[in-house]
Coordinates of C-alpha atoms in Angstrom, one line a residue:
M262 CA 0.1 -0.1 0.0
M263 CA 1.3 3.4 -1.0
V264 CA 1.7 5.7 2.2
R265 CA 3.2 8.9 0.7
N266 CA 1.5 11.2 3.1
D267 CA 4.5 13.7 3.1
A268 CA 4.2 14.2 -0.6
S269 CA 3.3 17.6 -1.8
W270 CA 0.4 18.4 -4.1
I271 CA 2.6 18.9 -7.1
R272 CA 4.7 15.7 -6.4
T273 CA 1.3 13.8 -6.3
V274 CA 0.2 15.1 -9.5
F275 CA 3.5 14.0 -11.3
T276 CA 3.9 10.6 -9.5
V277 CA 3.9 7.6 -11.7
R278 CA 4.8 4.9 -9.2
G279 CA 1.5 3.6 -7.7
S280 CA -0.8 5.2 -10.4
S281 CA -2.6 3.6 -12.9
L282 CA -0.2 4.9 -15.5
T283 CA 2.2 2.0 -14.8
R284 CA -0.6 -0.3 -16.1
T285 CA -2.1 1.7 -18.9
W286 CA 0.9 3.5 -20.5
G287 CA 1.0 1.1 -23.4
R288 CA -2.6 1.5 -24.3
L289 CA -2.3 5.3 -24.0
L290 CA 0.7 5.1 -26.3
L291 CA -1.3 3.2 -28.9
V292 CA -4.4 5.6 -28.8
T293 CA -2.0 8.6 -29.2
V294 CA -0.1 7.1 -32.2
F295 CA -3.4 6.2 -33.7
A296 CA -4.9 9.5 -33.1
T297 CA -1.6 11.1 -34.5
L298 CA -1.9 8.9 -37.7
V299 CA -5.8 9.8 -38.2
T300 CA -5.0 13.7 -37.8
Y301 CA -2.1 13.4 -40.2
L302 CA -4.1 11.5 -42.9
H303 CA -7.1 13.9 -42.5
D304 CA -5.0 17.2 -42.5
T305 CA -2.6 16.2 -45.3
Y306 CA -4.5 14.0 -47.7
G307 CA -8.1 14.8 -46.8
L308 CA -8.8 11.1 -45.8
L309 CA -10.9 9.8 -43.0
H310 CA -13.2 12.8 -43.1
T311 CA -16.5 11.7 -41.6
N312 CA -19.8 13.5 -40.6
L313 CA -19.5 12.3 -37.0
T314 CA -20.3 14.8 -34.3
V315 CA -19.3 14.7 -30.6
T316 CA -22.9 14.0 -29.6
P317 CA -22.6 10.0 -29.7
F318 CA -19.2 10.2 -28.0
S319 CA -20.8 12.4 -25.4
L320 CA -23.6 10.0 -24.7
I321 CA -21.4 6.7 -24.7
G322 CA -19.0 8.5 -22.6
L323 CA -21.5 9.5 -20.0
A324 CA -23.0 6.0 -19.9
L325 CA -19.3 4.5 -19.7
G326 CA -18.4 6.8 -16.9
I327 CA -21.3 5.7 -15.0
F328 CA -20.5 2.1 -15.5
L329 CA -17.0 2.5 -14.7
G330 CA -17.7 4.4 -11.4
F331 CA -20.3 1.5 -10.4
R332 CA -17.5 -1.1 -11.1
N333 CA -14.9 0.9 -9.1
N334 CA -17.2 1.4 -6.4
T335 CA -17.8 -2.3 -6.1
S336 CA -14.0 -2.9 -6.2
Y337 CA -13.6 -0.3 -3.4
D338 CA -16.2 -1.9 -1.3
R339 CA -14.3 -5.2 -1.6
F340 CA -11.0 -3.5 -0.6
W341 CA -12.6 -1.6 2.4
E342 CA -14.5 -4.8 3.5
G343 CA -11.2 -6.7 3.3
R344 CA -9.5 -3.9 5.5
K345 CA -12.5 -4.1 8.0
L346 CA -12.2 -7.9 8.2
W347 CA -8.4 -7.6 9.0
G348 CA -9.2 -5.0 11.7
R349 CA -11.4 -7.8 13.3
V350 CA -8.5 -10.1 13.0
V351 CA -6.3 -7.7 15.0
N352 CA -8.9 -7.1 17.7
A353 CA -9.8 -11.0 18.0
S354 CA -6.2 -11.9 18.2
R355 CA -5.5 -9.4 21.0
T356 CA -8.7 -10.5 22.7
L357 CA -7.8 -14.3 22.5
T358 CA -4.4 -13.6 24.0
R359 CA -5.9 -11.4 27.0
Q360 CA -8.4 -14.2 27.7
V361 CA -5.8 -17.0 27.6
L362 CA -3.6 -15.0 30.0
T363 CA -6.4 -14.1 32.3
L364 CA -8.8 -16.9 32.1
V365 CA -6.7 -20.0 31.8
G366 CA -5.4 -21.2 35.1
P367 CA -6.2 -23.2 38.3
A368 CA -9.4 -22.1 39.9
G369 CA -8.9 -19.8 42.8
S370 CA -5.3 -18.8 42.0
S371 CA -4.1 -15.4 41.2
V372 CA -2.9 -16.6 38.0
A373 CA -6.2 -15.6 36.5
Y374 CA -5.2 -11.9 37.0
R375 CA -1.6 -12.0 35.8
T376 CA 0.1 -11.8 32.6
C377 CA 2.9 -14.2 31.6
A378 CA 5.2 -11.2 31.6
I379 CA 5.0 -11.3 35.5
D380 CA 6.8 -14.2 37.0
D381 CA 7.1 -14.0 40.8
G382 CA 7.2 -17.7 41.4
T383 CA 3.2 -17.9 42.0
V384 CA 2.4 -18.9 38.3
D385 CA 2.5 -22.8 37.7
P386 CA 5.3 -23.4 35.0
E387 CA 2.9 -25.8 33.2
V388 CA 0.3 -23.2 33.0
R389 CA 2.8 -20.6 31.7
A390 CA 3.9 -23.1 29.0
L391 CA 0.2 -23.5 28.0
H392 CA -0.2 -19.7 27.6
H393 CA 2.8 -19.5 25.5
R394 CA 1.6 -22.4 23.3
V395 CA -1.7 -20.9 22.7
V396 CA -0.5 -17.5 22.1
R397 CA 2.2 -18.5 19.9
R398 CA -0.2 -20.5 17.8
A399 CA -2.4 -17.5 17.7
I400 CA 0.7 -15.6 16.0
A401 CA 1.2 -18.5 13.7
Y402 CA -2.5 -18.3 12.7
V403 CA -2.3 -14.7 11.5
H404 CA 0.8 -15.4 9.5
A405 CA -0.9 -18.4 8.0
L406 CA -4.0 -16.5 7.0
R407 CA -1.9 -13.9 5.3
L408 CA -0.1 -16.6 3.4
H409 CA -3.2 -18.6 2.5
L410 CA -4.9 -15.4 1.2
R411 CA -2.1 -14.8 -1.1
S412 CA -1.7 -18.4 -2.2
D413 CA 1.6 -18.7 -0.6
R414 CA 2.4 -22.3 0.5
S415 CA 5.5 -21.3 2.4
L416 CA 6.0 -22.2 6.1
D417 CA 9.0 -20.1 7.0
D418 CA 7.1 -17.5 8.8
L419 CA 5.5 -20.2 11.1
K420 CA 8.6 -22.2 12.0
A421 CA 9.3 -19.8 15.0
Y422 CA 5.9 -20.3 16.6
L423 CA 5.0 -24.0 15.9
E424 CA 6.8 -27.2 16.6
D425 CA 8.4 -29.4 14.0
E426 CA 5.6 -32.0 14.4
E427 CA 2.8 -29.3 13.8
L428 CA 4.8 -28.0 10.9
A429 CA 4.9 -31.4 9.4
D430 CA 1.2 -31.9 9.8
L431 CA 0.4 -28.5 8.1
V432 CA 2.3 -29.5 4.9
G433 CA -0.6 -31.6 3.6
E434 CA -3.4 -29.2 4.7
S435 CA -5.2 -27.3 2.2
N436 CA -6.4 -24.6 4.8
R437 CA -3.6 -24.2 7.2
P438 CA -5.2 -21.4 9.2
I439 CA -8.1 -23.5 10.1
A440 CA -5.9 -26.4 11.0
I441 CA -4.1 -24.0 13.5
L442 CA -7.3 -22.9 14.9
Q443 CA -8.3 -26.6 15.4
R444 CA -5.0 -27.1 17.3
I445 CA -5.8 -24.1 19.6
G446 CA -9.4 -25.5 20.2
A447 CA -7.9 -28.9 21.1
E448 CA -5.4 -27.3 23.5
L449 CA -8.3 -25.4 25.2
R450 CA -10.5 -28.4 25.5
V451 CA -7.6 -30.4 27.1
A452 CA -7.0 -27.4 29.5
W453 CA -10.9 -27.5 30.3
D454 CA -10.6 -31.2 31.1
R455 CA -7.9 -30.6 33.4
G456 CA -9.9 -28.0 35.4
L457 CA -7.8 -24.9 34.2
I458 CA -10.7 -23.3 32.3
S459 CA -14.1 -22.5 34.2
E460 CA -17.1 -23.8 32.5
F461 CA -18.3 -20.2 32.3
H462 CA -15.0 -19.0 30.4
L463 CA -14.9 -21.7 27.9
P464 CA -17.6 -20.4 25.8
T465 CA -15.9 -17.0 25.8
L466 CA -12.8 -18.5 24.6
E467 CA -14.8 -20.5 21.9
A468 CA -16.6 -17.4 20.8
T469 CA -13.2 -15.8 20.0
L470 CA -12.1 -18.7 18.0
T471 CA -15.4 -18.6 16.2
E472 CA -14.9 -14.9 15.5
L473 CA -11.4 -15.6 13.8
A474 CA -12.9 -18.4 11.7
G475 CA -15.8 -16.2 10.6
V476 CA -13.4 -13.4 9.6
Q477 CA -11.5 -15.8 7.6
G478 CA -14.5 -17.0 5.9
G479 CA -15.2 -13.5 4.9
C480 CA -11.7 -13.0 3.5
E481 CA -12.0 -16.2 1.6
R482 CA -15.5 -15.1 0.0
I483 CA -13.8 -11.9 -1.3
K484 CA -10.9 -13.8 -2.7
A485 CA -12.9 -16.5 -4.2
T486 CA -15.8 -14.3 -5.6
P487 CA -14.3 -11.8 -8.2
I488 CA -16.4 -9.5 -10.1
P489 CA -18.2 -11.4 -12.8
Y490 CA -15.8 -11.9 -15.7
S491 CA -18.3 -11.2 -18.3
Y492 CA -18.7 -7.7 -16.8
N493 CA -15.1 -6.9 -16.9
I494 CA -14.9 -8.2 -20.6
L495 CA -17.8 -5.8 -21.6
L496 CA -16.2 -2.9 -19.8
H497 CA -12.7 -3.4 -21.3
R498 CA -14.2 -3.8 -24.8
I499 CA -16.3 -0.7 -24.6
V500 CA -13.3 1.4 -23.2
F501 CA -11.1 0.0 -26.0
V502 CA -13.6 0.7 -28.7
Y503 CA -14.5 4.1 -27.4
C504 CA -10.9 5.4 -27.0
F505 CA -9.8 4.2 -30.4
A506 CA -12.8 5.5 -32.3
L507 CA -12.5 8.9 -30.4
P508 CA -10.1 10.4 -33.0
L509 CA -12.4 9.6 -35.9
G510 CA -15.1 11.7 -34.2
L511 CA -12.9 14.6 -33.0
V512 CA -10.5 15.1 -36.1
S513 CA -13.3 16.9 -38.2
I514 CA -14.2 19.2 -35.4
E515 CA -13.3 22.8 -36.6
G516 CA -10.6 24.4 -34.6
L517 CA -9.4 21.1 -33.0
G518 CA -7.2 19.8 -35.8
Q519 CA -3.7 19.1 -34.8
Y520 CA -4.7 19.1 -31.1
T521 CA -6.8 15.8 -31.7
P522 CA -4.1 13.5 -30.3
I523 CA -3.7 15.6 -27.1
V524 CA -7.4 15.6 -26.5
C525 CA -7.5 11.8 -27.2
L526 CA -4.7 11.2 -24.8
L527 CA -6.4 13.1 -22.0
I528 CA -9.8 11.4 -22.5
S529 CA -8.3 8.0 -22.7
Y530 CA -6.2 8.5 -19.8
A531 CA -9.3 9.2 -17.7
F532 CA -11.1 6.0 -19.0
F533 CA -8.2 3.6 -19.2
G534 CA -7.1 4.7 -15.6
L535 CA -10.5 4.2 -13.9
D536 CA -10.7 0.8 -15.7
A537 CA -7.1 -0.1 -14.3
V538 CA -7.8 1.1 -10.9
G539 CA -10.9 -1.2 -10.6
D540 CA -8.8 -4.1 -11.7
E541 CA -6.1 -3.3 -9.2
I542 CA -8.2 -3.2 -6.1
E543 CA -10.6 -5.9 -6.9
D544 CA -8.4 -8.4 -4.9
P545 CA -7.3 -6.5 -1.8
F546 CA -5.2 -9.4 -0.6
G547 CA -2.7 -9.5 -3.4
E548 CA 0.7 -8.1 -3.5
D549 CA 0.2 -5.1 -5.8
I550 CA 1.5 -1.7 -4.7
N551 CA -2.1 -0.5 -3.8
D552 CA -3.2 -3.7 -2.0
L553 CA -3.7 -4.1 1.7
P554 CA -0.4 -4.2 3.7
L555 CA -1.1 -7.7 5.2
A556 CA 2.7 -8.2 6.1
T557 CA 2.6 -4.9 8.2
I558 CA -0.6 -5.8 9.9
T559 CA 0.5 -9.5 10.8
R560 CA 3.8 -8.1 12.1
M561 CA 2.1 -5.5 14.3
I562 CA -0.1 -8.5 15.7
E563 CA 3.1 -10.4 16.3
V564 CA 4.7 -7.8 18.3
N565 CA 1.7 -7.1 20.3
L566 CA 1.1 -10.6 21.3
L567 CA 4.8 -11.2 22.1
E568 CA 4.9 -8.3 24.4
R569 CA 1.9 -9.8 26.3
L570 CA 4.0 -12.9 26.8
G571 CA 6.9 -10.8 28.3
E572 CA 9.2 -11.4 25.2
E573 CA 12.1 -8.9 25.0
D574 CA 13.7 -10.0 21.7
L575 CA 10.9 -8.4 19.4
P576 CA 10.9 -8.2 15.6
P577 CA 10.8 -4.5 14.4
F578 CA 7.6 -3.1 13.1
L579 CA 7.6 -2.9 9.3
E580 CA 8.4 0.6 8.1
P581 CA 7.4 1.9 4.5
K582 CA 10.2 0.9 1.9
D583 CA 10.2 3.6 -1.0
G584 CA 6.7 4.8 0.3
V585 CA 5.2 1.3 0.1
L586 CA 3.9 -0.9 3.0
R587 CA 3.8 -4.6 2.2

């Protein structure tokens, strides 16, 4: 995600990186060359003279602008919903950690009101180990969710938080985040059987795991349900035909003449740009420059949860690199 908040207005206007121009410059070049050729043939040899007026282009352009606006609103809704879902991942991860550290422990002991960062000898080492296992699995879960949504089958980011046996079991899993949630749920069930979780607290912990599973389902819905392909094809074709037909309608307008390529370039930039922006933000979980910074969000969750465990050797927060958060 681009985060150039320090850029001035003039720098923003002339910025190429992160803009639709990186995706549309080839199309714009073709339209401009074609418009230049049409203008040259018309002015030099009197060819391509038509009785077209700007009226049909105005009507089509108006309708096309509405369609592109609707499509871009739909794409942005997907982007914003994805960000809200990841906000819930942040909240649920922190909530699960707090609940584990305060609700899981022997009945009647003060451990229920301590964090793992406090070790004065009153906390059962076995309970502390249980806290660490569950919270570290929660960290592994958010990393696994990010990788899952980006179709990345790597396990490298999970190695620091899962045992070798668990990593080996994940290799064959098609949905690794759900498998990790299953492990967390099983761990909590064992703790309940041993009397470390009250029957009143177990539903609360289960509700948080359910929240994580529900959020993951929402993310998977966005990823697996793109905007209908036929709709995208229709828009791409109409934009293509409109922009390449534009010089034929403008070249005969009195007073426009040699400025036809410039006018066509500006109009095409608007339509091709809107079309490209809709394509780019349609999948908010990808790794395009304007997609959600999932790596940054997961690192923030990782640091927050490790701090609750009392860890001191924390990974650094991710900072923008060349104005981009990944």
